Amino acid sequence: EAVATESPKNVRVDWRSLAWIVGGFIGFSLSLTILGWIIGATLLFWCVARGFGAKRPLFTLIIGLTTSALTYILFDILLGLSLPSGIIGWEF
């Protein structure tokens, strides 16, 4: 009985995409207290979407803003935990 063996496949790293994602996370973590959760998470979402190849930057910013604002509100109301508000200065 013959056993089929597969040859090793070359894996290519897209360094540009990786840089967008890692850079976005580093920027988010360094600026969270200054920008706050809503703006910081919006920009992080945008960077990750761009790293994954999103073609509509304004759309990804709107989705990121909506998601981060809802997350901010839900953490505060449902869990009683406040995320950093940063330059916006909202406190619920």
PDB file of N, CA and C in Angstrom:
ATOM      1  N   GLU A   1       0.854  -1.174   0.000  1.00  0.00           N
ATOM      2  CA  GLU A   1       0.000   0.000   0.000  1.00  0.00           C
ATOM      3  C   GLU A   1       0.901   1.239   0.000  1.00  0.00           C
ATOM      4  N   ALA A   2       0.698   2.092  -0.959  1.00  0.00           N
ATOM      5  CA  ALA A   2       1.515   3.302  -1.093  1.00  0.00           C
ATOM      6  C   ALA A   2       0.923   4.432  -0.261  1.00  0.00           C
ATOM      7  N   VAL A   3       1.761   5.138   0.421  1.00  0.00           N
ATOM      8  CA  VAL A   3       1.328   6.270   1.226  1.00  0.00           C
ATOM      9  C   VAL A   3       1.710   7.546   0.483  1.00  0.00           C
ATOM     10  N   ALA A   4       0.716   8.394   0.261  1.00  0.00           N
ATOM     11  CA  ALA A   4       0.977   9.652  -0.446  1.00  0.00           C
ATOM     12  C   ALA A   4       1.614  10.639   0.528  1.00  0.00           C
ATOM     13  N   THR A   5       2.685  11.219   0.094  1.00  0.00           N
ATOM     14  CA  THR A   5       3.335  12.244   0.925  1.00  0.00           C
ATOM     15  C   THR A   5       3.236  13.570   0.195  1.00  0.00           C
ATOM     16  N   GLU A   6       2.948  14.567   0.965  1.00  0.00           N
ATOM     17  CA  GLU A   6       2.860  15.907   0.388  1.00  0.00           C
ATOM     18  C   GLU A   6       4.178  16.616   0.579  1.00  0.00           C
ATOM     19  N   SER A   7       4.536  17.350  -0.439  1.00  0.00           N
ATOM     20  CA  SER A   7       5.764  18.130  -0.310  1.00  0.00           C
ATOM     21  C   SER A   7       5.487  19.358   0.549  1.00  0.00           C
ATOM     22  N   PRO A   8       6.492  19.814   1.292  1.00  0.00           N
ATOM     23  CA  PRO A   8       6.268  21.001   2.125  1.00  0.00           C
ATOM     24  C   PRO A   8       5.896  22.210   1.270  1.00  0.00           C
ATOM     25  N   LYS A   9       4.966  22.985   1.791  1.00  0.00           N
ATOM     26  CA  LYS A   9       4.512  24.163   1.062  1.00  0.00           C
ATOM     27  C   LYS A   9       5.207  25.397   1.616  1.00  0.00           C
ATOM     28  N   ASN A  10       5.554  26.260   0.736  1.00  0.00           N
ATOM     29  CA  ASN A  10       6.159  27.518   1.159  1.00  0.00           C
ATOM     30  C   ASN A  10       5.074  28.444   1.666  1.00  0.00           C
ATOM     31  N   VAL A  11       5.314  29.033   2.813  1.00  0.00           N
ATOM     32  CA  VAL A  11       4.384  29.975   3.403  1.00  0.00           C
ATOM     33  C   VAL A  11       4.985  31.361   3.271  1.00  0.00           C
ATOM     34  N   ARG A  12       4.226  32.251   2.687  1.00  0.00           N
ATOM     35  CA  ARG A  12       4.710  33.608   2.476  1.00  0.00           C
ATOM     36  C   ARG A  12       4.058  34.529   3.490  1.00  0.00           C
ATOM     37  N   VAL A  13       4.849  35.372   4.109  1.00  0.00           N
ATOM     38  CA  VAL A  13       4.338  36.342   5.073  1.00  0.00           C
ATOM     39  C   VAL A  13       4.151  37.674   4.361  1.00  0.00           C
ATOM     40  N   ASP A  14       2.974  38.241   4.497  1.00  0.00           N
ATOM     41  CA  ASP A  14       2.727  39.566   3.938  1.00  0.00           C
ATOM     42  C   ASP A  14       3.139  40.588   4.993  1.00  0.00           C
ATOM     43  N   TRP A  15       4.354  41.081   4.867  1.00  0.00           N
ATOM     44  CA  TRP A  15       4.932  41.962   5.877  1.00  0.00           C
ATOM     45  C   TRP A  15       4.179  43.278   5.988  1.00  0.00           C
ATOM     46  N   ARG A  16       3.644  43.741   4.890  1.00  0.00           N
ATOM     47  CA  ARG A  16       2.900  45.001   4.921  1.00  0.00           C
ATOM     48  C   ARG A  16       1.618  44.861   5.754  1.00  0.00           C
ATOM     49  N   SER A  17       0.903  43.783   5.542  1.00  0.00           N
ATOM     50  CA  SER A  17      -0.311  43.533   6.326  1.00  0.00           C
ATOM     51  C   SER A  17       0.019  43.336   7.793  1.00  0.00           C
ATOM     52  N   LEU A  18       1.076  42.585   8.053  1.00  0.00           N
ATOM     53  CA  LEU A  18       1.496  42.366   9.427  1.00  0.00           C
ATOM     54  C   LEU A  18       1.870  43.681  10.098  1.00  0.00           C
ATOM     55  N   ALA A  19       2.530  44.567   9.375  1.00  0.00           N
ATOM     56  CA  ALA A  19       2.919  45.866   9.921  1.00  0.00           C
ATOM     57  C   ALA A  19       1.692  46.708  10.265  1.00  0.00           C
ATOM     58  N   TRP A  20       0.662  46.690   9.414  1.00  0.00           N
ATOM     59  CA  TRP A  20      -0.569  47.441   9.709  1.00  0.00           C
ATOM     60  C   TRP A  20      -1.217  46.934  10.991  1.00  0.00           C
ATOM     61  N   ILE A  21      -1.271  45.617  11.153  1.00  0.00           N
ATOM     62  CA  ILE A  21      -1.943  45.041  12.318  1.00  0.00           C
ATOM     63  C   ILE A  21      -1.131  45.258  13.589  1.00  0.00           C
ATOM     64  N   VAL A  22       0.144  44.933  13.550  1.00  0.00           N
ATOM     65  CA  VAL A  22       0.993  45.094  14.738  1.00  0.00           C
ATOM     66  C   VAL A  22       1.157  46.577  15.075  1.00  0.00           C
ATOM     67  N   GLY A  23       1.380  47.398  14.055  1.00  0.00           N
ATOM     68  CA  GLY A  23       1.510  48.839  14.285  1.00  0.00           C
ATOM     69  C   GLY A  23       0.244  49.447  14.858  1.00  0.00           C
ATOM     70  N   GLY A  24      -0.906  48.987  14.374  1.00  0.00           N
ATOM     71  CA  GLY A  24      -2.177  49.468  14.914  1.00  0.00           C
ATOM     72  C   GLY A  24      -2.346  49.104  16.374  1.00  0.00           C
ATOM     73  N   PHE A  25      -1.961  47.877  16.722  1.00  0.00           N
ATOM     74  CA  PHE A  25      -2.078  47.457  18.115  1.00  0.00           C
ATOM     75  C   PHE A  25      -1.119  48.232  19.017  1.00  0.00           C
ATOM     76  N   ILE A  26       0.101  48.432  18.554  1.00  0.00           N
ATOM     77  CA  ILE A  26       1.069  49.196  19.354  1.00  0.00           C
ATOM     78  C   ILE A  26       0.596  50.640  19.518  1.00  0.00           C
ATOM     79  N   GLY A  27       0.123  51.241  18.432  1.00  0.00           N
ATOM     80  CA  GLY A  27      -0.409  52.599  18.511  1.00  0.00           C
ATOM     81  C   GLY A  27      -1.593  52.692  19.446  1.00  0.00           C
ATOM     82  N   PHE A  28      -2.465  51.687  19.402  1.00  0.00           N
ATOM     83  CA  PHE A  28      -3.627  51.646  20.288  1.00  0.00           C
ATOM     84  C   PHE A  28      -3.198  51.582  21.751  1.00  0.00           C
ATOM     85  N   SER A  29      -2.283  50.685  22.046  1.00  0.00           N
ATOM     86  CA  SER A  29      -1.880  50.520  23.443  1.00  0.00           C
ATOM     87  C   SER A  29      -1.118  51.730  23.975  1.00  0.00           C
ATOM     88  N   LEU A  30      -0.372  52.426  23.123  1.00  0.00           N
ATOM     89  CA  LEU A  30       0.371  53.599  23.570  1.00  0.00           C
ATOM     90  C   LEU A  30      -0.507  54.846  23.711  1.00  0.00           C
ATOM     91  N   SER A  31      -1.586  54.910  22.943  1.00  0.00           N
ATOM     92  CA  SER A  31      -2.401  56.126  22.935  1.00  0.00           C
ATOM     93  C   SER A  31      -3.759  55.969  23.618  1.00  0.00           C
ATOM     94  N   LEU A  32      -4.011  54.828  24.235  1.00  0.00           N
ATOM     95  CA  LEU A  32      -5.327  54.567  24.814  1.00  0.00           C
ATOM     96  C   LEU A  32      -5.714  55.593  25.875  1.00  0.00           C
ATOM     97  N   THR A  33      -4.806  55.954  26.749  1.00  0.00           N
ATOM     98  CA  THR A  33      -5.163  56.903  27.805  1.00  0.00           C
ATOM     99  C   THR A  33      -5.354  58.314  27.266  1.00  0.00           C
ATOM    100  N   ILE A  34      -4.694  58.639  26.165  1.00  0.00           N
ATOM    101  CA  ILE A  34      -4.823  59.986  25.585  1.00  0.00           C
ATOM    102  C   ILE A  34      -6.065  60.083  24.698  1.00  0.00           C
ATOM    103  N   LEU A  35      -6.182  59.155  23.758  1.00  0.00           N
ATOM    104  CA  LEU A  35      -7.302  59.206  22.810  1.00  0.00           C
ATOM    105  C   LEU A  35      -8.589  58.652  23.404  1.00  0.00           C
ATOM    106  N   GLY A  36      -8.468  57.713  24.319  1.00  0.00           N
ATOM    107  CA  GLY A  36      -9.642  57.067  24.877  1.00  0.00           C
ATOM    108  C   GLY A  36     -10.033  55.840  24.074  1.00  0.00           C
ATOM    109  N   TRP A  37     -10.962  55.078  24.656  1.00  0.00           N
ATOM    110  CA  TRP A  37     -11.367  53.827  24.038  1.00  0.00           C
ATOM    111  C   TRP A  37     -12.020  54.028  22.675  1.00  0.00           C
ATOM    112  N   ILE A  38     -12.942  54.942  22.576  1.00  0.00           N
ATOM    113  CA  ILE A  38     -13.729  55.067  21.344  1.00  0.00           C
ATOM    114  C   ILE A  38     -12.846  55.413  20.152  1.00  0.00           C
ATOM    115  N   ILE A  39     -12.029  56.432  20.278  1.00  0.00           N
ATOM    116  CA  ILE A  39     -11.170  56.821  19.157  1.00  0.00           C
ATOM    117  C   ILE A  39     -10.062  55.793  18.927  1.00  0.00           C
ATOM    118  N   GLY A  40      -9.453  55.325  20.020  1.00  0.00           N
ATOM    119  CA  GLY A  40      -8.369  54.349  19.892  1.00  0.00           C
ATOM    120  C   GLY A  40      -8.825  53.046  19.259  1.00  0.00           C
ATOM    121  N   ALA A  41      -9.959  52.514  19.716  1.00  0.00           N
ATOM    122  CA  ALA A  41     -10.469  51.261  19.162  1.00  0.00           C
ATOM    123  C   ALA A  41     -10.936  51.444  17.715  1.00  0.00           C
ATOM    124  N   THR A  42     -11.450  52.621  17.394  1.00  0.00           N
ATOM    125  CA  THR A  42     -11.829  52.901  16.004  1.00  0.00           C
ATOM    126  C   THR A  42     -10.616  52.829  15.098  1.00  0.00           C
ATOM    127  N   LEU A  43      -9.538  53.472  15.507  1.00  0.00           N
ATOM    128  CA  LEU A  43      -8.312  53.452  14.701  1.00  0.00           C
ATOM    129  C   LEU A  43      -7.695  52.059  14.648  1.00  0.00           C
ATOM    130  N   LEU A  44      -7.777  51.322  15.752  1.00  0.00           N
ATOM    131  CA  LEU A  44      -7.279  49.938  15.749  1.00  0.00           C
ATOM    132  C   LEU A  44      -8.080  49.092  14.769  1.00  0.00           C
ATOM    133  N   PHE A  45      -9.402  49.212  14.795  1.00  0.00           N
ATOM    134  CA  PHE A  45     -10.257  48.478  13.862  1.00  0.00           C
ATOM    135  C   PHE A  45      -9.887  48.822  12.422  1.00  0.00           C
ATOM    136  N   TRP A  46      -9.668  50.113  12.155  1.00  0.00           N
ATOM    137  CA  TRP A  46      -9.320  50.555  10.813  1.00  0.00           C
ATOM    138  C   TRP A  46      -7.987  49.958  10.360  1.00  0.00           C
ATOM    139  N   CYS A  47      -6.995  49.957  11.255  1.00  0.00           N
ATOM    140  CA  CYS A  47      -5.681  49.405  10.908  1.00  0.00           C
ATOM    141  C   CYS A  47      -5.754  47.902  10.641  1.00  0.00           C
ATOM    142  N   VAL A  48      -6.501  47.176  11.470  1.00  0.00           N
ATOM    143  CA  VAL A  48      -6.629  45.736  11.268  1.00  0.00           C
ATOM    144  C   VAL A  48      -7.388  45.443   9.979  1.00  0.00           C
ATOM    145  N   ALA A  49      -8.453  46.194   9.718  1.00  0.00           N
ATOM    146  CA  ALA A  49      -9.201  46.003   8.471  1.00  0.00           C
ATOM    147  C   ALA A  49      -8.314  46.294   7.267  1.00  0.00           C
ATOM    148  N   ARG A  50      -7.513  47.334   7.360  1.00  0.00           N
ATOM    149  CA  ARG A  50      -6.588  47.664   6.274  1.00  0.00           C
ATOM    150  C   ARG A  50      -5.543  46.559   6.100  1.00  0.00           C
ATOM    151  N   GLY A  51      -5.061  46.023   7.216  1.00  0.00           N
ATOM    152  CA  GLY A  51      -4.113  44.917   7.153  1.00  0.00           C
ATOM    153  C   GLY A  51      -4.693  43.682   6.492  1.00  0.00           C
ATOM    154  N   PHE A  52      -5.999  43.467   6.674  1.00  0.00           N
ATOM    155  CA  PHE A  52      -6.670  42.336   6.037  1.00  0.00           C
ATOM    156  C   PHE A  52      -7.137  42.651   4.619  1.00  0.00           C
ATOM    157  N   GLY A  53      -6.860  43.863   4.142  1.00  0.00           N
ATOM    158  CA  GLY A  53      -7.144  44.185   2.748  1.00  0.00           C
ATOM    159  C   GLY A  53      -8.435  44.919   2.482  1.00  0.00           C
ATOM    160  N   ALA A  54      -9.011  45.581   3.466  1.00  0.00           N
ATOM    161  CA  ALA A  54     -10.246  46.333   3.244  1.00  0.00           C
ATOM    162  C   ALA A  54     -10.003  47.437   2.218  1.00  0.00           C
ATOM    163  N   LYS A  55     -10.954  47.626   1.334  1.00  0.00           N
ATOM    164  CA  LYS A  55     -10.807  48.591   0.249  1.00  0.00           C
ATOM    165  C   LYS A  55     -11.561  49.894   0.478  1.00  0.00           C
ATOM    166  N   ARG A  56     -12.420  49.945   1.497  1.00  0.00           N
ATOM    167  CA  ARG A  56     -13.240  51.133   1.737  1.00  0.00           C
ATOM    168  C   ARG A  56     -12.900  51.735   3.095  1.00  0.00           C
ATOM    169  N   PRO A  57     -11.935  52.656   3.152  1.00  0.00           N
ATOM    170  CA  PRO A  57     -11.472  53.177   4.438  1.00  0.00           C
ATOM    171  C   PRO A  57     -12.533  53.933   5.226  1.00  0.00           C
ATOM    172  N   LEU A  58     -13.370  54.707   4.576  1.00  0.00           N
ATOM    173  CA  LEU A  58     -14.401  55.451   5.299  1.00  0.00           C
ATOM    174  C   LEU A  58     -15.420  54.499   5.924  1.00  0.00           C
ATOM    175  N   PHE A  59     -15.788  53.477   5.190  1.00  0.00           N
ATOM    176  CA  PHE A  59     -16.735  52.483   5.696  1.00  0.00           C
ATOM    177  C   PHE A  59     -16.170  51.765   6.918  1.00  0.00           C
ATOM    178  N   THR A  60     -14.887  51.378   6.867  1.00  0.00           N
ATOM    179  CA  THR A  60     -14.295  50.692   8.007  1.00  0.00           C
ATOM    180  C   THR A  60     -14.168  51.624   9.216  1.00  0.00           C
ATOM    181  N   LEU A  61     -13.936  52.904   8.981  1.00  0.00           N
ATOM    182  CA  LEU A  61     -13.921  53.859  10.097  1.00  0.00           C
ATOM    183  C   LEU A  61     -15.292  53.966  10.755  1.00  0.00           C
ATOM    184  N   ILE A  62     -16.340  54.002   9.949  1.00  0.00           N
ATOM    185  CA  ILE A  62     -17.708  54.092  10.485  1.00  0.00           C
ATOM    186  C   ILE A  62     -18.056  52.834  11.277  1.00  0.00           C
ATOM    187  N   ILE A  63     -17.730  51.674  10.740  1.00  0.00           N
ATOM    188  CA  ILE A  63     -17.992  50.409  11.449  1.00  0.00           C
ATOM    189  C   ILE A  63     -17.180  50.357  12.741  1.00  0.00           C
ATOM    190  N   GLY A  64     -15.915  50.759  12.684  1.00  0.00           N
ATOM    191  CA  GLY A  64     -15.076  50.776  13.875  1.00  0.00           C
ATOM    192  C   GLY A  64     -15.601  51.728  14.934  1.00  0.00           C
ATOM    193  N   LEU A  65     -16.040  52.910  14.508  1.00  0.00           N
ATOM    194  CA  LEU A  65     -16.592  53.895  15.444  1.00  0.00           C
ATOM    195  C   LEU A  65     -17.863  53.372  16.101  1.00  0.00           C
ATOM    196  N   THR A  66     -18.730  52.782  15.322  1.00  0.00           N
ATOM    197  CA  THR A  66     -19.975  52.226  15.854  1.00  0.00           C
ATOM    198  C   THR A  66     -19.693  51.107  16.855  1.00  0.00           C
ATOM    199  N   THR A  67     -18.819  50.198  16.479  1.00  0.00           N
ATOM    200  CA  THR A  67     -18.489  49.068  17.344  1.00  0.00           C
ATOM    201  C   THR A  67     -17.829  49.529  18.639  1.00  0.00           C
ATOM    202  N   SER A  68     -16.881  50.444  18.542  1.00  0.00           N
ATOM    203  CA  SER A  68     -16.174  50.882  19.751  1.00  0.00           C
ATOM    204  C   SER A  68     -17.078  51.706  20.667  1.00  0.00           C
ATOM    205  N   ALA A  69     -17.967  52.519  20.099  1.00  0.00           N
ATOM    206  CA  ALA A  69     -18.895  53.298  20.923  1.00  0.00           C
ATOM    207  C   ALA A  69     -19.883  52.384  21.641  1.00  0.00           C
ATOM    208  N   LEU A  70     -20.419  51.383  20.938  1.00  0.00           N
ATOM    209  CA  LEU A  70     -21.339  50.432  21.568  1.00  0.00           C
ATOM    210  C   LEU A  70     -20.636  49.631  22.658  1.00  0.00           C
ATOM    211  N   THR A  71     -19.405  49.234  22.399  1.00  0.00           N
ATOM    212  CA  THR A  71     -18.634  48.505  23.399  1.00  0.00           C
ATOM    213  C   THR A  71     -18.410  49.362  24.635  1.00  0.00           C
ATOM    214  N   TYR A  72     -18.090  50.632  24.427  1.00  0.00           N
ATOM    215  CA  TYR A  72     -17.872  51.567  25.530  1.00  0.00           C
ATOM    216  C   TYR A  72     -19.127  51.686  26.396  1.00  0.00           C
ATOM    217  N   ILE A  73     -20.251  51.861  25.747  1.00  0.00           N
ATOM    218  CA  ILE A  73     -21.518  52.024  26.465  1.00  0.00           C
ATOM    219  C   ILE A  73     -21.910  50.731  27.185  1.00  0.00           C
ATOM    220  N   LEU A  74     -21.775  49.591  26.509  1.00  0.00           N
ATOM    221  CA  LEU A  74     -22.154  48.318  27.115  1.00  0.00           C
ATOM    222  C   LEU A  74     -21.274  47.963  28.308  1.00  0.00           C
ATOM    223  N   PHE A  75     -19.979  48.232  28.211  1.00  0.00           N
ATOM    224  CA  PHE A  75     -19.103  47.968  29.349  1.00  0.00           C
ATOM    225  C   PHE A  75     -19.526  48.803  30.546  1.00  0.00           C
ATOM    226  N   ASP A  76     -19.875  50.045  30.294  1.00  0.00           N
ATOM    227  CA  ASP A  76     -20.234  50.933  31.392  1.00  0.00           C
ATOM    228  C   ASP A  76     -21.597  50.572  31.990  1.00  0.00           C
ATOM    229  N   ILE A  77     -22.588  50.372  31.148  1.00  0.00           N
ATOM    230  CA  ILE A  77     -23.950  50.131  31.632  1.00  0.00           C
ATOM    231  C   ILE A  77     -24.124  48.708  32.163  1.00  0.00           C
ATOM    232  N   LEU A  78     -23.736  47.702  31.400  1.00  0.00           N
ATOM    233  CA  LEU A  78     -23.994  46.321  31.788  1.00  0.00           C
ATOM    234  C   LEU A  78     -23.006  45.784  32.818  1.00  0.00           C
ATOM    235  N   LEU A  79     -21.752  46.164  32.685  1.00  0.00           N
ATOM    236  CA  LEU A  79     -20.743  45.611  33.575  1.00  0.00           C
ATOM    237  C   LEU A  79     -20.318  46.566  34.684  1.00  0.00           C
ATOM    238  N   GLY A  80     -20.643  47.829  34.532  1.00  0.00           N
ATOM    239  CA  GLY A  80     -20.236  48.805  35.518  1.00  0.00           C
ATOM    240  C   GLY A  80     -18.746  49.115  35.474  1.00  0.00           C
ATOM    241  N   LEU A  81     -18.103  48.795  34.361  1.00  0.00           N
ATOM    242  CA  LEU A  81     -16.676  49.059  34.187  1.00  0.00           C
ATOM    243  C   LEU A  81     -16.503  50.218  33.225  1.00  0.00           C
ATOM    244  N   SER A  82     -15.671  51.151  33.573  1.00  0.00           N
ATOM    245  CA  SER A  82     -15.479  52.262  32.651  1.00  0.00           C
ATOM    246  C   SER A  82     -14.172  52.094  31.897  1.00  0.00           C
ATOM    247  N   LEU A  83     -14.265  52.265  30.617  1.00  0.00           N
ATOM    248  CA  LEU A  83     -13.097  52.263  29.745  1.00  0.00           C
ATOM    249  C   LEU A  83     -12.579  53.697  29.673  1.00  0.00           C
ATOM    250  N   PRO A  84     -11.321  53.876  29.321  1.00  0.00           N
ATOM    251  CA  PRO A  84     -10.782  55.241  29.253  1.00  0.00           C
ATOM    252  C   PRO A  84     -11.547  56.104  28.251  1.00  0.00           C
ATOM    253  N   SER A  85     -11.943  57.295  28.683  1.00  0.00           N
ATOM    254  CA  SER A  85     -12.706  58.174  27.790  1.00  0.00           C
ATOM    255  C   SER A  85     -11.785  59.105  26.997  1.00  0.00           C
ATOM    256  N   GLY A  86     -10.605  59.353  27.471  1.00  0.00           N
ATOM    257  CA  GLY A  86      -9.634  60.140  26.732  1.00  0.00           C
ATOM    258  C   GLY A  86     -10.082  61.548  26.457  1.00  0.00           C
ATOM    259  N   ILE A  87      -9.773  62.043  25.259  1.00  0.00           N
ATOM    260  CA  ILE A  87     -10.037  63.436  24.911  1.00  0.00           C
ATOM    261  C   ILE A  87     -11.520  63.744  24.743  1.00  0.00           C
ATOM    262  N   ILE A  88     -12.333  62.706  24.542  1.00  0.00           N
ATOM    263  CA  ILE A  88     -13.769  62.941  24.409  1.00  0.00           C
ATOM    264  C   ILE A  88     -14.349  63.360  25.760  1.00  0.00           C
ATOM    265  N   GLY A  89     -13.896  62.698  26.824  1.00  0.00           N
ATOM    266  CA  GLY A  89     -14.306  63.076  28.164  1.00  0.00           C
ATOM    267  C   GLY A  89     -15.692  62.638  28.587  1.00  0.00           C
ATOM    268  N   TRP A  90     -16.276  61.663  27.888  1.00  0.00           N
ATOM    269  CA  TRP A  90     -17.609  61.193  28.279  1.00  0.00           C
ATOM    270  C   TRP A  90     -17.491  60.345  29.520  1.00  0.00           C
ATOM    271  N   GLU A  91     -18.403  60.514  30.420  1.00  0.00           N
ATOM    272  CA  GLU A  91     -18.514  59.645  31.592  1.00  0.00           C
ATOM    273  C   GLU A  91     -19.991  59.379  31.790  1.00  0.00           C
ATOM    274  N   PHE A  92     -20.389  58.138  31.630  1.00  0.00           N
ATOM    275  CA  PHE A  92     -21.793  57.785  31.814  1.00  0.00           C
ATOM    276  C   PHE A  92     -22.057  57.491  33.263  1.00  0.00           C
TER     277      PHE A  92
END
